[in-house]
mmCIF file of C-alpha atoms in Angstrom:
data_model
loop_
_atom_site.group_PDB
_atom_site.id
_atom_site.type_symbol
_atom_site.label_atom_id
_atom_site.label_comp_id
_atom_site.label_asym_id
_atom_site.label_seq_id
_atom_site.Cartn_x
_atom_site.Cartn_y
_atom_site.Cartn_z
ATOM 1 C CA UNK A 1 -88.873 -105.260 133.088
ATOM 2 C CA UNK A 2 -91.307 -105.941 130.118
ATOM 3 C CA UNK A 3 -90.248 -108.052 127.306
ATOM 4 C CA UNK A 4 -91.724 -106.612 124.250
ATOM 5 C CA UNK A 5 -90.650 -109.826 122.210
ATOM 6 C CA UNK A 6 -93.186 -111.480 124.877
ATOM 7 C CA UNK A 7 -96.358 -109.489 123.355
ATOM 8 C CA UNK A 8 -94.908 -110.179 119.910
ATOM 9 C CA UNK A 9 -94.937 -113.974 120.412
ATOM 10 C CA UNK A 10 -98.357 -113.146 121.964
ATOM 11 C CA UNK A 11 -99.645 -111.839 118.785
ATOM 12 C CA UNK A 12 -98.077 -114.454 116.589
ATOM 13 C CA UNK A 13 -99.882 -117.093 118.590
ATOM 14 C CA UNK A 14 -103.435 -115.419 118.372
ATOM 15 C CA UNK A 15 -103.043 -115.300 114.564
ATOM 16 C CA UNK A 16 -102.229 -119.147 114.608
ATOM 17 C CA UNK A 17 -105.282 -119.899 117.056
ATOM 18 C CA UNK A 18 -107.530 -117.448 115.302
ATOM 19 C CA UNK A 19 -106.257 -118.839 111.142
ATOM 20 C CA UNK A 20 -106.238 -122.322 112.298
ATOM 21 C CA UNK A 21 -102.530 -123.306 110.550
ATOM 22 C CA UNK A 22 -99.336 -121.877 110.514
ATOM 23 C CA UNK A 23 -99.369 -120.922 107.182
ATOM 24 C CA UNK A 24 -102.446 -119.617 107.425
ATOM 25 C CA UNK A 25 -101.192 -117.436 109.993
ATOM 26 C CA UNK A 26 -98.264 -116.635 107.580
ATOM 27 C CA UNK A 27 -100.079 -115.470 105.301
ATOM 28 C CA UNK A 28 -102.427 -112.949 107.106
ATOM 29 C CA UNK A 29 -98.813 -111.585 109.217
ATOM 30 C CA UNK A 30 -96.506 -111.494 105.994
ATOM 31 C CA UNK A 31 -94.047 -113.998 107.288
ATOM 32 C CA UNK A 32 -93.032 -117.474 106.389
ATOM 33 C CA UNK A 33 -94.552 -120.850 107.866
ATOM 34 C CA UNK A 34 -91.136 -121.473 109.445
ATOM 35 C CA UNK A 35 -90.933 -118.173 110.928
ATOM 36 C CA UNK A 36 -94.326 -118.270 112.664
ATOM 37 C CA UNK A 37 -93.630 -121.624 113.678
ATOM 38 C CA UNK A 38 -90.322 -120.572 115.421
ATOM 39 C CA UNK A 39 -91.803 -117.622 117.313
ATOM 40 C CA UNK A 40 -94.163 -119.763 118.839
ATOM 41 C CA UNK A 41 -91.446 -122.133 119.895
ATOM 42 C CA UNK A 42 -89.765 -119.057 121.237
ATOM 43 C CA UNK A 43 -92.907 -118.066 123.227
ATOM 44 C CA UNK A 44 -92.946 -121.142 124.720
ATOM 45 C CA UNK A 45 -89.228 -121.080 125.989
ATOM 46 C CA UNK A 46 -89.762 -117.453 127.349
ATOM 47 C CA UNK A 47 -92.911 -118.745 129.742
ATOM 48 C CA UNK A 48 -92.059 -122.321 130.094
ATOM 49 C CA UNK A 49 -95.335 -124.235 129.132
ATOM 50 C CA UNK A 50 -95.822 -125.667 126.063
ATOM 51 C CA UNK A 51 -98.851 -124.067 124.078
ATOM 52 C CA UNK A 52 -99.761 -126.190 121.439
ATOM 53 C CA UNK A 53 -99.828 -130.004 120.192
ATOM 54 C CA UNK A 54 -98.688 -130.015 116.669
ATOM 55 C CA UNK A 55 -98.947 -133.081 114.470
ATOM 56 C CA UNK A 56 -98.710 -133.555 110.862
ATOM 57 C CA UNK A 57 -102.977 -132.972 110.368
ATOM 58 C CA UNK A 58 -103.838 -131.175 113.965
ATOM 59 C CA UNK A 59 -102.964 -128.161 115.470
ATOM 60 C CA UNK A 60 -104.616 -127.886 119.081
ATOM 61 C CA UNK A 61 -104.197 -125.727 122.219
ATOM 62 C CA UNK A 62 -102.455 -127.707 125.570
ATOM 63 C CA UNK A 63 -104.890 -126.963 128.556
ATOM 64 C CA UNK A 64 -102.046 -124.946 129.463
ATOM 65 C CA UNK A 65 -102.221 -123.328 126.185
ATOM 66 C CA UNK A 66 -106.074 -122.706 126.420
ATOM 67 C CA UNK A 67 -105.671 -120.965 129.753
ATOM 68 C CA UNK A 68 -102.718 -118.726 128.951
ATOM 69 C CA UNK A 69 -104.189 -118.049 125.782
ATOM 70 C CA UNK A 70 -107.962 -116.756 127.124
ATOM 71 C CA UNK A 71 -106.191 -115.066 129.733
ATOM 72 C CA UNK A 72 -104.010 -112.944 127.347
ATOM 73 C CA UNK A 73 -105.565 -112.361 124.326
ATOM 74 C CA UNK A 74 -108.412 -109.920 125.920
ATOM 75 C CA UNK A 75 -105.091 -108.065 126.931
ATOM 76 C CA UNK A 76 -103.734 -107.778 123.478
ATOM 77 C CA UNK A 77 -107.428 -106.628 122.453
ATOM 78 C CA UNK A 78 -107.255 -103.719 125.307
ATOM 79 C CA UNK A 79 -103.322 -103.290 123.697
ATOM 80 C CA UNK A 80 -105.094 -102.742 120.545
ATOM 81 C CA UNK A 81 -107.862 -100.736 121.364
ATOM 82 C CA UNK A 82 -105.293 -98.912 123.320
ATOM 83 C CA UNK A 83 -103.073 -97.634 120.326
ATOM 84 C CA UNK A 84 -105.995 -97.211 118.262
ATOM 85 C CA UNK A 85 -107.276 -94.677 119.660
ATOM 86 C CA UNK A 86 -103.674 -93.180 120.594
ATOM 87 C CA UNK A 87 -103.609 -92.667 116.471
ATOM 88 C CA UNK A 88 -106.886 -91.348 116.621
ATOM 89 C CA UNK A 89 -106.011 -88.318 118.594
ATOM 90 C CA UNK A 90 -103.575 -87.122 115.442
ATOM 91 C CA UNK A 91 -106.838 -87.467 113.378
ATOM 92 C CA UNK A 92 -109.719 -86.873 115.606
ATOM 93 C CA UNK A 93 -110.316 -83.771 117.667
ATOM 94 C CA UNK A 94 -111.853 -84.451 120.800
ATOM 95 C CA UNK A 95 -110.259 -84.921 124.257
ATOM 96 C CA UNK A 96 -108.861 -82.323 126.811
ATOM 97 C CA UNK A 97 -107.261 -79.173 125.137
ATOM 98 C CA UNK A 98 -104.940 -77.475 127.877
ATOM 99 C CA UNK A 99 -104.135 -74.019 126.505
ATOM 100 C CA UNK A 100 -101.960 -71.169 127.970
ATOM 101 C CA UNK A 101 -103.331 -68.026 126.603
ATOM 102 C CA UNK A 102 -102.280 -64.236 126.924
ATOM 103 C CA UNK A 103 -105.227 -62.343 128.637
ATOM 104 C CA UNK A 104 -105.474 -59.954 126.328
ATOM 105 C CA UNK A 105 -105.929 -62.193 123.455
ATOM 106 C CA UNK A 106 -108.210 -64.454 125.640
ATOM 107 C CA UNK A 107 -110.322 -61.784 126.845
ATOM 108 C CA UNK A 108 -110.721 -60.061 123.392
ATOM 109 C CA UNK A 109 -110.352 -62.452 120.884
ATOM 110 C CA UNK A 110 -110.511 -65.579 122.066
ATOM 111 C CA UNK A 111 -113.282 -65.817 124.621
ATOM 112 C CA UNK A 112 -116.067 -63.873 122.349
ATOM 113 C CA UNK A 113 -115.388 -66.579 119.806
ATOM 114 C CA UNK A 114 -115.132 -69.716 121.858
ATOM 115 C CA UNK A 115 -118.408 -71.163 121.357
ATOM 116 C CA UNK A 116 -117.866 -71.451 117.831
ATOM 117 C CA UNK A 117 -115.176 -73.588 118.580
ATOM 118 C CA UNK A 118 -116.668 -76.095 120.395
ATOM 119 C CA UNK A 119 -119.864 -75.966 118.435
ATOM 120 C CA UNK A 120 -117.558 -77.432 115.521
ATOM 121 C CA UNK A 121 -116.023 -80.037 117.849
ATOM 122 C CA UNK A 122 -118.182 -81.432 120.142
ATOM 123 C CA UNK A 123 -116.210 -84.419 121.566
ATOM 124 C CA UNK A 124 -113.338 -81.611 122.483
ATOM 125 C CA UNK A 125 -113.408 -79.750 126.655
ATOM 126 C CA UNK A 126 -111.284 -77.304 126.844
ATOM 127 C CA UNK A 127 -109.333 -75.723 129.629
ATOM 128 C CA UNK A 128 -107.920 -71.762 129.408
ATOM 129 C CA UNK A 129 -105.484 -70.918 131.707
ATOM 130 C CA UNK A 130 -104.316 -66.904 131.011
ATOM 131 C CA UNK A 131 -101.212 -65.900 132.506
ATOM 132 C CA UNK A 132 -98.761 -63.176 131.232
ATOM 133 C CA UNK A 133 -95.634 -65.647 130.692
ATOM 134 C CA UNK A 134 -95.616 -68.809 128.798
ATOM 135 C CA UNK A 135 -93.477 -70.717 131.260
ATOM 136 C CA UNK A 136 -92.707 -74.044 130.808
ATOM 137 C CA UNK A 137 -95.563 -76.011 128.883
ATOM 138 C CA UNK A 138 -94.739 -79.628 129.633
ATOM 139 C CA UNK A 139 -94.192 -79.356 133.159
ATOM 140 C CA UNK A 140 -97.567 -77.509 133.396
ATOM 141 C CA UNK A 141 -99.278 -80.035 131.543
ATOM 142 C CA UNK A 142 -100.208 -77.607 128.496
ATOM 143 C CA UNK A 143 -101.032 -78.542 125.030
ATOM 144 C CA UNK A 144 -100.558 -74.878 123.318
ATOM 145 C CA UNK A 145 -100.066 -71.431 124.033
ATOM 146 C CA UNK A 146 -100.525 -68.238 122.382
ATOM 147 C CA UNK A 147 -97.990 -65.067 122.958
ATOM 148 C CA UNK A 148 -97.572 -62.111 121.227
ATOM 149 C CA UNK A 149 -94.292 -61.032 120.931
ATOM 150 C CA UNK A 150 -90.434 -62.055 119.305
ATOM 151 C CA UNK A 151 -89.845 -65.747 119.637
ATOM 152 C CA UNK A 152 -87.253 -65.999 122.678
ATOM 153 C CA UNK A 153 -83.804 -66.114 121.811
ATOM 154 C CA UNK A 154 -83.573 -69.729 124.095
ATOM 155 C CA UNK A 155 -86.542 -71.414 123.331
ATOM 156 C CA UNK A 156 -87.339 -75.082 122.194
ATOM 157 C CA UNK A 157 -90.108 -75.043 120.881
ATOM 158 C CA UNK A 158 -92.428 -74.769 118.071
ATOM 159 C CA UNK A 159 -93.557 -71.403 117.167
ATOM 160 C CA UNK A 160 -96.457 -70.494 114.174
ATOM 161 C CA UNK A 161 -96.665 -67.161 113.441
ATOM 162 C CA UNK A 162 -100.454 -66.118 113.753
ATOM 163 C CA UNK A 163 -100.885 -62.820 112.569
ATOM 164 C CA UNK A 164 -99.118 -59.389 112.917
ATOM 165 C CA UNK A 165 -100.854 -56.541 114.821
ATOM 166 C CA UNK A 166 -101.003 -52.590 114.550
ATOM 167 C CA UNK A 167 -99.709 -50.854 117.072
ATOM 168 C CA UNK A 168 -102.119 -48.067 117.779
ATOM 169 C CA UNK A 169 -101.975 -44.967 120.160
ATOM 170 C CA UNK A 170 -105.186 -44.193 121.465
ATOM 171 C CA UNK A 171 -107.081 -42.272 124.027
ATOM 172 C CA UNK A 172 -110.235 -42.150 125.143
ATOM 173 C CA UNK A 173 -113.072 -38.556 124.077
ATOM 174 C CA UNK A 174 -112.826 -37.663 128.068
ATOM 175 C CA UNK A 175 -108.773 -37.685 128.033
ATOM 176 C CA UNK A 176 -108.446 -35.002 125.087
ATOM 177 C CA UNK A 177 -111.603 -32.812 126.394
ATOM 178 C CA UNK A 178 -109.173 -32.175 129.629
ATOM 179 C CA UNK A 179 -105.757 -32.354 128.151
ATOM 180 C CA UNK A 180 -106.486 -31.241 124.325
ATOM 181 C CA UNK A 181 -105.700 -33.645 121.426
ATOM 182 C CA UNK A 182 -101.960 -34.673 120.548
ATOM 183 C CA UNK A 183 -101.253 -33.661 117.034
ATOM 184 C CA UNK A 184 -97.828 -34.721 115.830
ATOM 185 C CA UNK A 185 -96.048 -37.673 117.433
ATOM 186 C CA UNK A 186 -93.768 -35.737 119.705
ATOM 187 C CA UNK A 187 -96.503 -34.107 120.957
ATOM 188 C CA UNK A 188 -97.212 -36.890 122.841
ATOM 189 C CA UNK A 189 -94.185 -36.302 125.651
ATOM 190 C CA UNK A 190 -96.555 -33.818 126.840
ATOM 191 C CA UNK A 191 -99.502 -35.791 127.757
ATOM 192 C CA UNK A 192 -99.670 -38.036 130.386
ATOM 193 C CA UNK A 193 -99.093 -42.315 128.751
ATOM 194 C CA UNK A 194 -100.418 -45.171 130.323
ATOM 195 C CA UNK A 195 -97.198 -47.313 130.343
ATOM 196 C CA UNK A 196 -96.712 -50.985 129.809
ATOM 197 C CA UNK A 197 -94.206 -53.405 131.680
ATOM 198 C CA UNK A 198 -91.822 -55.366 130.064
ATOM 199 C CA UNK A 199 -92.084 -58.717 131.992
ATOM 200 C CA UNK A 200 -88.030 -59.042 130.958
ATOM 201 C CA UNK A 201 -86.733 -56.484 132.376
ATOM 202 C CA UNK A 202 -89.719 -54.805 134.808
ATOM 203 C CA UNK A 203 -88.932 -51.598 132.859
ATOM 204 C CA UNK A 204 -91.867 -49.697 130.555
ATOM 205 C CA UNK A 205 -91.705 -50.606 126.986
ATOM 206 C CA UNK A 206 -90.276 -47.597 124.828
ATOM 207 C CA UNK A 207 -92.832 -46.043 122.693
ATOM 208 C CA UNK A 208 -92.242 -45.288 118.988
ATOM 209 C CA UNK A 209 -94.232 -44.516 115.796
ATOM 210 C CA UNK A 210 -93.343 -45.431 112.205
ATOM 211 C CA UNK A 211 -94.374 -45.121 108.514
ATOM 212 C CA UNK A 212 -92.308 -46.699 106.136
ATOM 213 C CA UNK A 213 -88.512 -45.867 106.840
ATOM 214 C CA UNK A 214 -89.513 -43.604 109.534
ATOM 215 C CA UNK A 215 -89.055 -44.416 113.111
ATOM 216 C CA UNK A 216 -90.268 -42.120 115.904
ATOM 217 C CA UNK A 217 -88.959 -42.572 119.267
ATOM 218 C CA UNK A 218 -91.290 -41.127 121.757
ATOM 219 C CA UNK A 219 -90.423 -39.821 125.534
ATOM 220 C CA UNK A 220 -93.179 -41.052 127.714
ATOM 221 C CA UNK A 221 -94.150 -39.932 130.903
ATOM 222 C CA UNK A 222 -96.868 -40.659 133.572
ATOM 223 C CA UNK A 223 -97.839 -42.406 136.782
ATOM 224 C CA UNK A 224 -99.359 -45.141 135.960
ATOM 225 C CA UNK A 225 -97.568 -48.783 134.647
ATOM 226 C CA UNK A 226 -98.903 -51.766 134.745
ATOM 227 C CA UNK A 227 -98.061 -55.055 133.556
ATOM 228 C CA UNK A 228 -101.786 -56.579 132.113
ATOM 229 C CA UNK A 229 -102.916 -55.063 128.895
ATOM 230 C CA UNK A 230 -106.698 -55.037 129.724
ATOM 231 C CA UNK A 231 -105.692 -52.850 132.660
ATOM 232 C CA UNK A 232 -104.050 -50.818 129.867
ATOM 233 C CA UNK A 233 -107.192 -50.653 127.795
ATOM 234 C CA UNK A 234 -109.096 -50.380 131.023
ATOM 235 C CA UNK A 235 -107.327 -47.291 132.231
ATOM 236 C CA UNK A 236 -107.082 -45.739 128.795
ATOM 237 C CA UNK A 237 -111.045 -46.112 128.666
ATOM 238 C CA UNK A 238 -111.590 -44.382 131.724
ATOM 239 C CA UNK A 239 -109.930 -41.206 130.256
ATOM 240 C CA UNK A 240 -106.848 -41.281 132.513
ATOM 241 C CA UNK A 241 -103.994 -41.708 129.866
ATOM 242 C CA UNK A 242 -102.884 -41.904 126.677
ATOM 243 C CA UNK A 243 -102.398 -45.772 125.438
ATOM 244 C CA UNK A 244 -100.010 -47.792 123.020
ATOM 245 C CA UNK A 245 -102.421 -51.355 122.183
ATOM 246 C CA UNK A 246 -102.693 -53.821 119.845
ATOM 247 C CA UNK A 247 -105.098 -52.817 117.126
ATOM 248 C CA UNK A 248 -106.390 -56.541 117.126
ATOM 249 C CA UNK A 249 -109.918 -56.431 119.009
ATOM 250 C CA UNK A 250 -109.512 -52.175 119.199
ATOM 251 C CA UNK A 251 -112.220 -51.868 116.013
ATOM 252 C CA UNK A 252 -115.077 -52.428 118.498
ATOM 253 C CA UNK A 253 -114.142 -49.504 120.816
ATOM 254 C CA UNK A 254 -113.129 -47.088 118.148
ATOM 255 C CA UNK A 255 -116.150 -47.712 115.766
ATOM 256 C CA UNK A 256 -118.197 -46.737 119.036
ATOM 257 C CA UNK A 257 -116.309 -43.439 119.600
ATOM 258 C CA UNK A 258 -114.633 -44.746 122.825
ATOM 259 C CA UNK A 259 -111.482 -44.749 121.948
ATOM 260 C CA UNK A 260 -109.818 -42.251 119.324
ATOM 261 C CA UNK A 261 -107.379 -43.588 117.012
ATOM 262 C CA UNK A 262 -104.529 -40.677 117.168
ATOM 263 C CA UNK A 263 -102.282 -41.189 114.323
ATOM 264 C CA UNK A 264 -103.756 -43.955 112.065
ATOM 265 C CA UNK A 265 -101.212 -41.895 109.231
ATOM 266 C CA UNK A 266 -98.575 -43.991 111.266
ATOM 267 C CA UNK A 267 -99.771 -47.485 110.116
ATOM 268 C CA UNK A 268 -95.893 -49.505 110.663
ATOM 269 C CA UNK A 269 -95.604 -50.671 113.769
ATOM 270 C CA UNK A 270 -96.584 -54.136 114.129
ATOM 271 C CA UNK A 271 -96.308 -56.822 117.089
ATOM 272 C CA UNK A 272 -96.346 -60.491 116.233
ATOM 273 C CA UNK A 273 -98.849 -63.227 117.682
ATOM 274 C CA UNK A 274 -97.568 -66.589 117.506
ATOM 275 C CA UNK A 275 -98.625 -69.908 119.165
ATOM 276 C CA UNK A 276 -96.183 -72.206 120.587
ATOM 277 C CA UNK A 277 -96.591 -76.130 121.087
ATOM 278 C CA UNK A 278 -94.021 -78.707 121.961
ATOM 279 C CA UNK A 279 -93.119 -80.676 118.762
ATOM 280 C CA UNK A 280 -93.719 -80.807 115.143
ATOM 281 C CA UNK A 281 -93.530 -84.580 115.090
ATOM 282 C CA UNK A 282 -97.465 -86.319 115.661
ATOM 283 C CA UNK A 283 -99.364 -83.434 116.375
ATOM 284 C CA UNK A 284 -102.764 -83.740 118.345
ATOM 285 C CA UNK A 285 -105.514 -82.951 116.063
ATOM 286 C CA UNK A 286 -107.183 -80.892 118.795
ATOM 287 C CA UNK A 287 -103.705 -78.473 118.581
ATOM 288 C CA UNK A 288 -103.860 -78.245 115.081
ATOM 289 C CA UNK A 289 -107.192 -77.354 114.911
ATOM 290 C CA UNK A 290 -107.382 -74.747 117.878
ATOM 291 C CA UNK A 291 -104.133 -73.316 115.839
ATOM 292 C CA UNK A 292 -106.541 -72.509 112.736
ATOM 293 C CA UNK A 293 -108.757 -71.478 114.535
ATOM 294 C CA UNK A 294 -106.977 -68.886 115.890
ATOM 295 C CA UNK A 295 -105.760 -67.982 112.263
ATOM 296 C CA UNK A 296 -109.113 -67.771 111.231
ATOM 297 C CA UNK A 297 -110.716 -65.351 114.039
ATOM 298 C CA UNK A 298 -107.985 -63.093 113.960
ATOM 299 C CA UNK A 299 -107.570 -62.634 110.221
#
């Protein structure tokens, strides 16, 4: 097993090579003469070779001394270098930046505004992996992930809340040519809605609308679930449904005419977006920044 008092002796004797003296080496390590002198004399016992001849004027290397010490001391440098850059990832962004993303947001928000991203950090790759659960990040080797929904009940750990979305009911100018449009909320368990899994419990997420105090509950029916929201939005656009989404990345497609807003009087809904990372303590540099930058593109 390593000794980590070994690499401190290590250092202790570099100072006194590289100084010259003792209290030389004191000085620059904020210790006494004695001290410095007695962790060398402790290095020595640990390996068993004596390092250096001392005398009242001199302070030399043994040859045993000279080889140990040009053996090591390019170690300690790599040691060094090592933890140096270590810090340097809670200050610099660059690296590998794993992140778990929900296809929706990646598809929508996220990919369309990559490139800005790594225009502003060069030094930074960056690997997207969307699936539709976060699963476990550590054992998957993920830096971040972004979810909307509640935070779980059982989870452990870090959650920022992003942004809070509309929910909007929509349909596409095909849909209500055929089927008419939907003009009060209950109207809608007449038409035929595009329903969404719940990846809990395999069941469709209820609908509802609300303004204020009010909460509608609405009674959905249809043939169609599915369990990806860009099949959602994909299905809705092809006129086959009426659609709950998230109003984040919607502006495009109803600014075009492609989808219809149906009840923007019902503004109250709202579904959270949060990213999720595995400690608050030492954060990369590269996760704090992705995290504002996902503030920033979908504010």
């Amino acid at each position: 097993m390593f000794d980590g008092r070994l690499l401190n002796g290590v250092g202790v004797l570099a100072a006194v090579v590289e100084s010259g003296s003792f209290a030389r080496a004191a000085v620059a390590l904020g210790l006494t003469a004695s001290g410095v002198s007695r962790a060398v004399a402790r290095l020595e016992s640990r390996i068993g070779v004596r390092l250096l001849e001392r005398t009242t004027r001199s302070l030399r290397l043994t040859d045993d001394g000279t080889r140990f010490y040009e053996q090591v001391v390019p170690l300690l440098g790599g040691i060094e270098e090592a933890a140096a850059y270590a810090a340097g990832t809670t200050q610099t962004v660059r690296g590998r930046l794993r992140i778990n993303v929900d296809p929706y947001f990646s598809r929508l928000i996220l990919g369309p505004n990559l490139g800005t991203f790594l225009d502003r950090y060069p030094d930074l790759q960056i690997e997207v992996v969307t699936r539709n659960e976060i699963g476990d990040l550590v054992a998957d080797g993920m830096d971040v992930a972004v979810r909307f929904g509640e935070i779980p009940a059982k989870n452990s750990l870090i959650a920022r809340q992003l942004f809070r979305t509309r929910v909007i009911t929509v349909a596409a100018p095909s849909y209500l040519a055929r089927h008419g449009t939907p003009k009060l909320p209950v109207d809608l368990t007449d038409h035929t809605c595009i329903q969404y899994q719940d990846p809990l419990t395999g069941r469709a997420f209820e609908w509802e609308l609300r303004r204020g105090k009010k909460v509608v509950p609405i009674e959905t029916r249809g043939r169609v679930l599915v369990n990806d929201a860009g099949t959602a939005l994909a299905t809705c656009l092809a006129g086959i449904g009426i659609a709950q989404v998230f109003s984040l990345g919607m502006k495009p497609y109803i600014d075009s005419g492609q989808l219809v807003d149906l009840y923007p009087d019902w503004p109250d809904e709202t579904f959270p977006l949060h990213c999720f990372y595995t400690s608050r303590h030492h954060v990369p540099a590269k996760v704090r920044a992705f995290i504002d930058f996902c503030v920033e593109i979908v504010s």
